């Protein structure tokens, strides 16, 4: 154990165990190093093998990682906090964690800047039709084409969490009207209007929407949220941008809408199924832009995540409590 600080006994010091899985192709060692730089008085251990995970987790009270397999959880005799390194926690054994009284936090907010930029880039690409310009450049074709203007458009953002708010923030200055859709509209939000998932309210918003941005979690409420009826309601000049989860959109209905010109186009960072099969017709539609679930990538991922986790460790050290942490997930 490293030397204690003035306000804590040695028994109050909280070391951190980092599990071995990384993300976005960035070595998980960078995450461990980021935590060490923020917690110089703590021991940050990286379990680099399955055996090390099972061994080291036995005495660890604070554990962080992308995943938590059942066989590793079986050995977690002392764990009080699991700091999930993803924003979503649906892949975790939440029932078992709840039964054990483990506090779970997530990485909400880590993706805000990069995903906000990704969405705005998609909006501008379809507004100015850069994809058409790229096609003509490849053909060495100097021929003008018509474009659109974002000013005075209406952008509807479904999901006003950290990502949705980042999108709205980055749209400021473009002169657009914004509508936010969230489970609890009474919370308000940064958009000009905020509505819930009531069907009539949603369709009223869709009927006025030029760019529909999906940035919501996948829940029973949002699964299949955008399907045949919604595509019929959307204006024919509208564009769908999905950085949420593939199943929020009915893929067959999306394909029909694109092929039938019910909407102008779609930018898809997520699909259903995912990965999108190589022979799927969405690949070959000229009004579709596909990125391979890449909007979440940022070189600053581990730095932002370490800020959250290290802040919670310091709070636990100071209070001795394992609740009321930043990004705590309700189980």
GROMACS .gro file of C-alpha atoms in nm:
model
  331
    1UNK     CA    1   0.000   0.000   0.000
    2UNK     CA    2   0.124   0.350  -0.082
    3UNK     CA    3   0.165   0.611   0.195
    4UNK     CA    4  -0.162   0.749   0.328
    5UNK     CA    5  -0.287   1.103   0.298
    6UNK     CA    6  -0.347   1.323   0.602
    7UNK     CA    7  -0.725   1.270   0.613
    8UNK     CA    8  -0.737   0.891   0.580
    9UNK     CA    9  -0.615   0.589   0.764
   10UNK     CA   10  -0.438   0.325   0.557
   11UNK     CA   11  -0.749   0.109   0.583
   12UNK     CA   12  -0.949   0.386   0.416
   13UNK     CA   13  -0.734   0.401   0.105
   14UNK     CA   14  -0.906   0.264  -0.200
   15UNK     CA   15  -0.697   0.097  -0.464
   16UNK     CA   16  -0.833   0.027  -0.811
   17UNK     CA   17  -0.835  -0.289  -1.021
   18UNK     CA   18  -0.856  -0.249  -1.398
   19UNK     CA   19  -0.983  -0.546  -1.598
   20UNK     CA   20  -0.806  -0.643  -1.920
   21UNK     CA   21  -1.050  -0.561  -2.201
   22UNK     CA   22  -0.990  -0.234  -2.386
   23UNK     CA   23  -1.202  -0.052  -2.640
   24UNK     CA   24  -1.174   0.123  -2.978
   25UNK     CA   25  -0.840  -0.047  -3.036
   26UNK     CA   26  -0.674   0.167  -2.768
   27UNK     CA   27  -0.454  -0.035  -2.529
   28UNK     CA   28  -0.613  -0.066  -2.186
   29UNK     CA   29  -0.270   0.015  -2.040
   30UNK     CA   30  -0.344   0.377  -2.131
   31UNK     CA   31  -0.652   0.367  -1.909
   32UNK     CA   32  -0.453   0.229  -1.615
   33UNK     CA   33  -0.187   0.496  -1.668
   34UNK     CA   34  -0.451   0.771  -1.680
   35UNK     CA   35  -0.590   0.652  -1.347
   36UNK     CA   36  -0.241   0.636  -1.194
   37UNK     CA   37  -0.171   0.995  -1.294
   38UNK     CA   38  -0.489   1.107  -1.119
   39UNK     CA   39  -0.453   0.883  -0.815
   40UNK     CA   40  -0.082   0.897  -0.730
   41UNK     CA   41  -0.144   0.778  -0.374
   42UNK     CA   42  -0.337   0.470  -0.483
   43UNK     CA   43  -0.224   0.143  -0.632
   44UNK     CA   44  -0.383   0.094  -0.973
   45UNK     CA   45  -0.346  -0.269  -1.083
   46UNK     CA   46  -0.409  -0.394  -1.434
   47UNK     CA   47  -0.516  -0.758  -1.450
   48UNK     CA   48  -0.377  -0.859  -1.789
   49UNK     CA   49  -0.493  -1.223  -1.805
   50UNK     CA   50  -0.811  -1.414  -1.714
   51UNK     CA   51  -0.629  -1.581  -1.426
   52UNK     CA   52  -0.506  -1.246  -1.296
   53UNK     CA   53  -0.860  -1.105  -1.311
   54UNK     CA   54  -0.993  -1.392  -1.101
   55UNK     CA   55  -0.709  -1.363  -0.853
   56UNK     CA   56  -0.688  -0.985  -0.817
   57UNK     CA   57  -1.063  -0.926  -0.792
   58UNK     CA   58  -1.088  -1.135  -0.475
   59UNK     CA   59  -0.970  -0.848  -0.254
   60UNK     CA   60  -1.061  -0.552  -0.476
   61UNK     CA   61  -1.324  -0.310  -0.354
   62UNK     CA   62  -1.318  -0.078  -0.659
   63UNK     CA   63  -1.309  -0.247  -0.999
   64UNK     CA   64  -1.334  -0.089  -1.341
   65UNK     CA   65  -1.360  -0.237  -1.689
   66UNK     CA   66  -1.562  -0.278  -2.005
   67UNK     CA   67  -1.715  -0.612  -1.913
   68UNK     CA   68  -1.759  -0.824  -1.602
   69UNK     CA   69  -1.789  -1.192  -1.682
   70UNK     CA   70  -1.980  -1.420  -1.447
   71UNK     CA   71  -1.675  -1.632  -1.373
   72UNK     CA   72  -1.481  -1.322  -1.269
   73UNK     CA   73  -1.772  -1.196  -1.060
   74UNK     CA   74  -1.776  -1.532  -0.881
   75UNK     CA   75  -1.438  -1.439  -0.730
   76UNK     CA   76  -1.530  -1.080  -0.637
   77UNK     CA   77  -1.565  -1.129  -0.264
   78UNK     CA   78  -1.495  -0.769  -0.159
   79UNK     CA   79  -1.618  -0.556  -0.452
   80UNK     CA   80  -1.814  -0.248  -0.350
   81UNK     CA   81  -1.805  -0.050  -0.678
   82UNK     CA   82  -1.791  -0.156  -1.042
   83UNK     CA   83  -1.707   0.140  -1.266
   84UNK     CA   84  -1.822   0.031  -1.608
   85UNK     CA   85  -1.608   0.181  -1.882
   86UNK     CA   86  -1.901   0.191  -2.126
   87UNK     CA   87  -2.198   0.428  -2.116
   88UNK     CA   88  -2.435   0.133  -2.153
   89UNK     CA   89  -2.455  -0.130  -1.881
   90UNK     CA   90  -2.711  -0.371  -2.028
   91UNK     CA   91  -2.437  -0.628  -2.094
   92UNK     CA   92  -2.347  -0.653  -1.724
   93UNK     CA   93  -2.486  -0.912  -1.479
   94UNK     CA   94  -2.696  -0.640  -1.316
   95UNK     CA   95  -2.919  -0.874  -1.116
   96UNK     CA   96  -2.620  -1.034  -0.947
   97UNK     CA   97  -2.458  -0.696  -0.882
   98UNK     CA   98  -2.779  -0.568  -0.726
   99UNK     CA   99  -2.809  -0.876  -0.506
  100UNK     CA  100  -2.454  -0.821  -0.383
  101UNK     CA  101  -2.519  -0.453  -0.312
  102UNK     CA  102  -2.250  -0.338  -0.557
  103UNK     CA  103  -2.267   0.023  -0.670
  104UNK     CA  104  -2.241   0.052  -1.050
  105UNK     CA  105  -2.132   0.361  -1.240
  106UNK     CA  106  -2.100   0.415  -1.614
  107UNK     CA  107  -1.907   0.626  -1.864
  108UNK     CA  108  -2.189   0.866  -1.951
  109UNK     CA  109  -2.049   1.190  -2.089
  110UNK     CA  110  -1.726   1.042  -2.220
  111UNK     CA  111  -1.867   1.030  -2.574
  112UNK     CA  112  -2.036   1.369  -2.580
  113UNK     CA  113  -1.788   1.581  -2.777
  114UNK     CA  114  -1.688   1.324  -3.040
  115UNK     CA  115  -2.041   1.193  -3.101
  116UNK     CA  116  -2.176   1.547  -3.115
  117UNK     CA  117  -1.919   1.625  -3.383
  118UNK     CA  118  -2.005   1.305  -3.569
  119UNK     CA  119  -2.374   1.396  -3.583
  120UNK     CA  120  -2.313   1.753  -3.693
  121UNK     CA  121  -2.076   1.623  -3.960
  122UNK     CA  122  -2.352   1.396  -4.092
  123UNK     CA  123  -2.601   1.682  -4.089
  124UNK     CA  124  -2.368   1.909  -4.283
  125UNK     CA  125  -2.276   1.630  -4.524
  126UNK     CA  126  -2.638   1.577  -4.622
  127UNK     CA  127  -2.712   1.950  -4.619
  128UNK     CA  128  -2.432   2.036  -4.860
  129UNK     CA  129  -2.440   1.690  -5.025
  130UNK     CA  130  -2.068   1.634  -4.987
  131UNK     CA  131  -2.117   1.267  -5.072
  132UNK     CA  132  -2.238   1.371  -5.418
  133UNK     CA  133  -1.934   1.597  -5.454
  134UNK     CA  134  -1.706   1.304  -5.363
  135UNK     CA  135  -1.872   1.086  -5.629
  136UNK     CA  136  -1.823   1.350  -5.896
  137UNK     CA  137  -1.463   1.404  -5.792
  138UNK     CA  138  -1.391   1.032  -5.832
  139UNK     CA  139  -1.529   1.056  -6.186
  140UNK     CA  140  -1.328   1.376  -6.259
  141UNK     CA  141  -1.663   1.537  -6.331
  142UNK     CA  142  -1.691   1.917  -6.300
  143UNK     CA  143  -2.069   1.954  -6.297
  144UNK     CA  144  -2.276   2.151  -6.051
  145UNK     CA  145  -2.543   1.991  -5.832
  146UNK     CA  146  -2.813   2.130  -5.605
  147UNK     CA  147  -2.766   2.137  -5.227
  148UNK     CA  148  -2.964   2.239  -4.920
  149UNK     CA  149  -2.931   2.495  -4.642
  150UNK     CA  150  -2.931   2.408  -4.273
  151UNK     CA  151  -3.047   2.754  -4.161
  152UNK     CA  152  -3.414   2.755  -4.051
  153UNK     CA  153  -3.427   2.375  -4.046
  154UNK     CA  154  -3.577   2.175  -3.758
  155UNK     CA  155  -3.359   1.914  -3.590
  156UNK     CA  156  -3.531   1.662  -3.362
  157UNK     CA  157  -3.304   1.485  -3.114
  158UNK     CA  158  -3.440   1.168  -2.952
  159UNK     CA  159  -3.256   1.123  -2.625
  160UNK     CA  160  -3.129   1.419  -2.425
  161UNK     CA  161  -2.856   1.250  -2.226
  162UNK     CA  162  -2.495   1.358  -2.251
  163UNK     CA  163  -2.476   1.274  -2.621
  164UNK     CA  164  -2.803   1.439  -2.717
  165UNK     CA  165  -2.713   1.751  -2.523
  166UNK     CA  166  -2.373   1.762  -2.692
  167UNK     CA  167  -2.546   1.747  -3.031
  168UNK     CA  168  -2.780   2.034  -2.943
  169UNK     CA  169  -2.492   2.241  -2.807
  170UNK     CA  170  -2.297   2.200  -3.131
  171UNK     CA  171  -2.597   2.298  -3.341
  172UNK     CA  172  -2.606   2.642  -3.178
  173UNK     CA  173  -2.504   2.906  -3.426
  174UNK     CA  174  -2.657   2.728  -3.727
  175UNK     CA  175  -2.992   2.902  -3.687
  176UNK     CA  176  -3.196   2.584  -3.645
  177UNK     CA  177  -3.502   2.503  -3.437
  178UNK     CA  178  -3.460   2.205  -3.208
  179UNK     CA  179  -3.703   1.955  -3.057
  180UNK     CA  180  -3.594   1.717  -2.784
  181UNK     CA  181  -3.762   1.383  -2.711
  182UNK     CA  182  -3.702   1.220  -2.374
  183UNK     CA  183  -3.863   0.976  -2.133
  184UNK     CA  184  -3.919   1.248  -1.873
  185UNK     CA  185  -4.002   1.569  -2.064
  186UNK     CA  186  -4.074   1.751  -1.737
  187UNK     CA  187  -3.697   1.761  -1.684
  188UNK     CA  188  -3.675   2.002  -1.975
  189UNK     CA  189  -3.360   2.032  -2.178
  190UNK     CA  190  -3.149   2.252  -2.403
  191UNK     CA  191  -3.384   2.227  -2.704
  192UNK     CA  192  -3.649   2.481  -2.804
  193UNK     CA  193  -3.917   2.222  -2.729
  194UNK     CA  194  -3.913   1.907  -2.517
  195UNK     CA  195  -4.167   1.629  -2.558
  196UNK     CA  196  -4.212   1.274  -2.436
  197UNK     CA  197  -4.278   0.952  -2.623
  198UNK     CA  198  -4.652   1.003  -2.651
  199UNK     CA  199  -4.739   0.885  -3.003
  200UNK     CA  200  -4.935   1.194  -3.103
  201UNK     CA  201  -4.669   1.431  -2.970
  202UNK     CA  202  -4.394   1.234  -3.140
  203UNK     CA  203  -4.566   1.233  -3.478
  204UNK     CA  204  -4.642   1.604  -3.451
  205UNK     CA  205  -4.269   1.662  -3.405
  206UNK     CA  206  -4.170   1.421  -3.683
  207UNK     CA  207  -4.400   1.601  -3.925
  208UNK     CA  208  -4.192   1.918  -3.872
  209UNK     CA  209  -3.851   1.750  -3.874
  210UNK     CA  210  -3.578   1.801  -4.132
  211UNK     CA  211  -3.308   1.603  -3.948
  212UNK     CA  212  -3.401   1.327  -3.705
  213UNK     CA  213  -3.114   1.238  -3.469
  214UNK     CA  214  -3.140   0.921  -3.260
  215UNK     CA  215  -2.911   0.932  -2.956
  216UNK     CA  216  -3.123   0.742  -2.704
  217UNK     CA  217  -3.053   0.419  -2.515
  218UNK     CA  218  -3.217   0.099  -2.636
  219UNK     CA  219  -3.508   0.025  -2.402
  220UNK     CA  220  -3.849  -0.135  -2.432
  221UNK     CA  221  -3.977   0.215  -2.505
  222UNK     CA  222  -3.731   0.292  -2.785
  223UNK     CA  223  -3.701  -0.050  -2.951
  224UNK     CA  224  -3.861  -0.017  -3.296
  225UNK     CA  225  -3.946   0.347  -3.223
  226UNK     CA  226  -3.894   0.451  -3.585
  227UNK     CA  227  -4.082   0.229  -3.827
  228UNK     CA  228  -4.333   0.241  -4.112
  229UNK     CA  229  -4.573   0.492  -3.959
  230UNK     CA  230  -4.293   0.726  -3.853
  231UNK     CA  231  -4.130   0.718  -4.196
  232UNK     CA  232  -4.462   0.805  -4.356
  233UNK     CA  233  -4.501   1.100  -4.117
  234UNK     CA  234  -4.152   1.238  -4.175
  235UNK     CA  235  -4.124   1.491  -4.462
  236UNK     CA  236  -3.987   1.344  -4.782
  237UNK     CA  237  -3.687   1.578  -4.759
  238UNK     CA  238  -3.589   1.461  -4.410
  239UNK     CA  239  -3.275   1.274  -4.308
  240UNK     CA  240  -3.237   1.010  -4.036
  241UNK     CA  241  -2.914   0.999  -3.832
  242UNK     CA  242  -2.877   0.702  -3.596
  243UNK     CA  243  -2.597   0.698  -3.338
  244UNK     CA  244  -2.812   0.520  -3.078
  245UNK     CA  245  -2.861   0.146  -3.135
  246UNK     CA  246  -2.966  -0.034  -3.451
  247UNK     CA  247  -3.293  -0.181  -3.316
  248UNK     CA  248  -3.432   0.167  -3.240
  249UNK     CA  249  -3.512   0.164  -3.613
  250UNK     CA  250  -3.699  -0.109  -3.798
  251UNK     CA  251  -3.444  -0.197  -4.067
  252UNK     CA  252  -3.693  -0.334  -4.320
  253UNK     CA  253  -3.909  -0.022  -4.289
  254UNK     CA  254  -3.599   0.197  -4.321
  255UNK     CA  255  -3.500   0.019  -4.640
  256UNK     CA  256  -3.848   0.066  -4.782
  257UNK     CA  257  -3.850   0.435  -4.687
  258UNK     CA  258  -3.514   0.494  -4.856
  259UNK     CA  259  -3.597   0.298  -5.170
  260UNK     CA  260  -3.939   0.462  -5.198
  261UNK     CA  261  -3.814   0.817  -5.138
  262UNK     CA  262  -4.025   0.856  -4.823
  263UNK     CA  263  -3.715   1.025  -4.675
  264UNK     CA  264  -3.413   1.182  -4.841
  265UNK     CA  265  -3.143   0.976  -4.676
  266UNK     CA  266  -2.990   0.820  -4.368
  267UNK     CA  267  -2.658   0.829  -4.185
  268UNK     CA  268  -2.614   0.506  -3.990
  269UNK     CA  269  -2.342   0.449  -3.734
  270UNK     CA  270  -2.539   0.155  -3.594
  271UNK     CA  271  -2.750  -0.105  -3.771
  272UNK     CA  272  -2.972  -0.403  -3.705
  273UNK     CA  273  -2.821  -0.654  -3.757
  274UNK     CA  274  -2.473  -0.540  -3.662
  275UNK     CA  275  -2.227  -0.580  -3.820
  276UNK     CA  276  -2.428  -0.515  -4.133
  277UNK     CA  277  -2.393  -0.820  -4.363
  278UNK     CA  278  -2.180  -0.756  -4.671
  279UNK     CA  279  -2.470  -0.840  -4.903
  280UNK     CA  280  -2.723  -0.613  -4.730
  281UNK     CA  281  -2.889  -0.368  -4.974
  282UNK     CA  282  -2.828  -0.070  -4.742
  283UNK     CA  283  -2.461  -0.076  -4.845
  284UNK     CA  284  -2.539   0.009  -5.205
  285UNK     CA  285  -2.797   0.286  -5.169
  286UNK     CA  286  -2.666   0.623  -5.282
  287UNK     CA  287  -2.865   0.806  -5.015
  288UNK     CA  288  -2.711   0.617  -4.721
  289UNK     CA  289  -2.387   0.690  -4.535
  290UNK     CA  290  -2.262   0.406  -4.314
  291UNK     CA  291  -1.990   0.416  -4.051
  292UNK     CA  292  -1.899   0.097  -3.858
  293UNK     CA  293  -2.018   0.197  -3.508
  294UNK     CA  294  -1.735   0.447  -3.510
  295UNK     CA  295  -1.898   0.762  -3.371
  296UNK     CA  296  -1.792   0.668  -3.019
  297UNK     CA  297  -1.423   0.665  -3.102
  298UNK     CA  298  -1.212   0.940  -2.949
  299UNK     CA  299  -0.841   0.945  -2.855
  300UNK     CA  300  -0.953   1.112  -2.530
  301UNK     CA  301  -1.177   0.822  -2.419
  302UNK     CA  302  -0.961   0.694  -2.135
  303UNK     CA  303  -0.869   1.043  -2.016
  304UNK     CA  304  -1.233   1.145  -1.974
  305UNK     CA  305  -1.323   0.812  -1.821
  306UNK     CA  306  -1.035   0.837  -1.574
  307UNK     CA  307  -1.158   1.180  -1.466
  308UNK     CA  308  -1.493   1.029  -1.365
  309UNK     CA  309  -1.355   0.719  -1.192
  310UNK     CA  310  -1.076   0.900  -1.009
  311UNK     CA  311  -1.320   1.163  -0.887
  312UNK     CA  312  -1.542   0.891  -0.744
  313UNK     CA  313  -1.247   0.721  -0.575
  314UNK     CA  314  -1.152   1.047  -0.406
  315UNK     CA  315  -1.513   1.099  -0.297
  316UNK     CA  316  -1.524   0.751  -0.145
  317UNK     CA  317  -1.197   0.815   0.037
  318UNK     CA  318  -1.333   1.137   0.183
  319UNK     CA  319  -1.681   1.019   0.278
  320UNK     CA  320  -1.641   0.647   0.331
  321UNK     CA  321  -1.964   0.603   0.134
  322UNK     CA  322  -2.014   0.403  -0.184
  323UNK     CA  323  -2.323   0.585  -0.308
  324UNK     CA  324  -2.411   0.926  -0.458
  325UNK     CA  325  -2.126   0.881  -0.704
  326UNK     CA  326  -2.098   1.053  -1.040
  327UNK     CA  327  -2.275   0.851  -1.312
  328UNK     CA  328  -2.421   0.607  -1.059
  329UNK     CA  329  -2.661   0.366  -1.230
  330UNK     CA  330  -2.998   0.288  -1.074
  331UNK     CA  331  -3.023  -0.090  -1.036
   0.00000   0.00000   0.00000
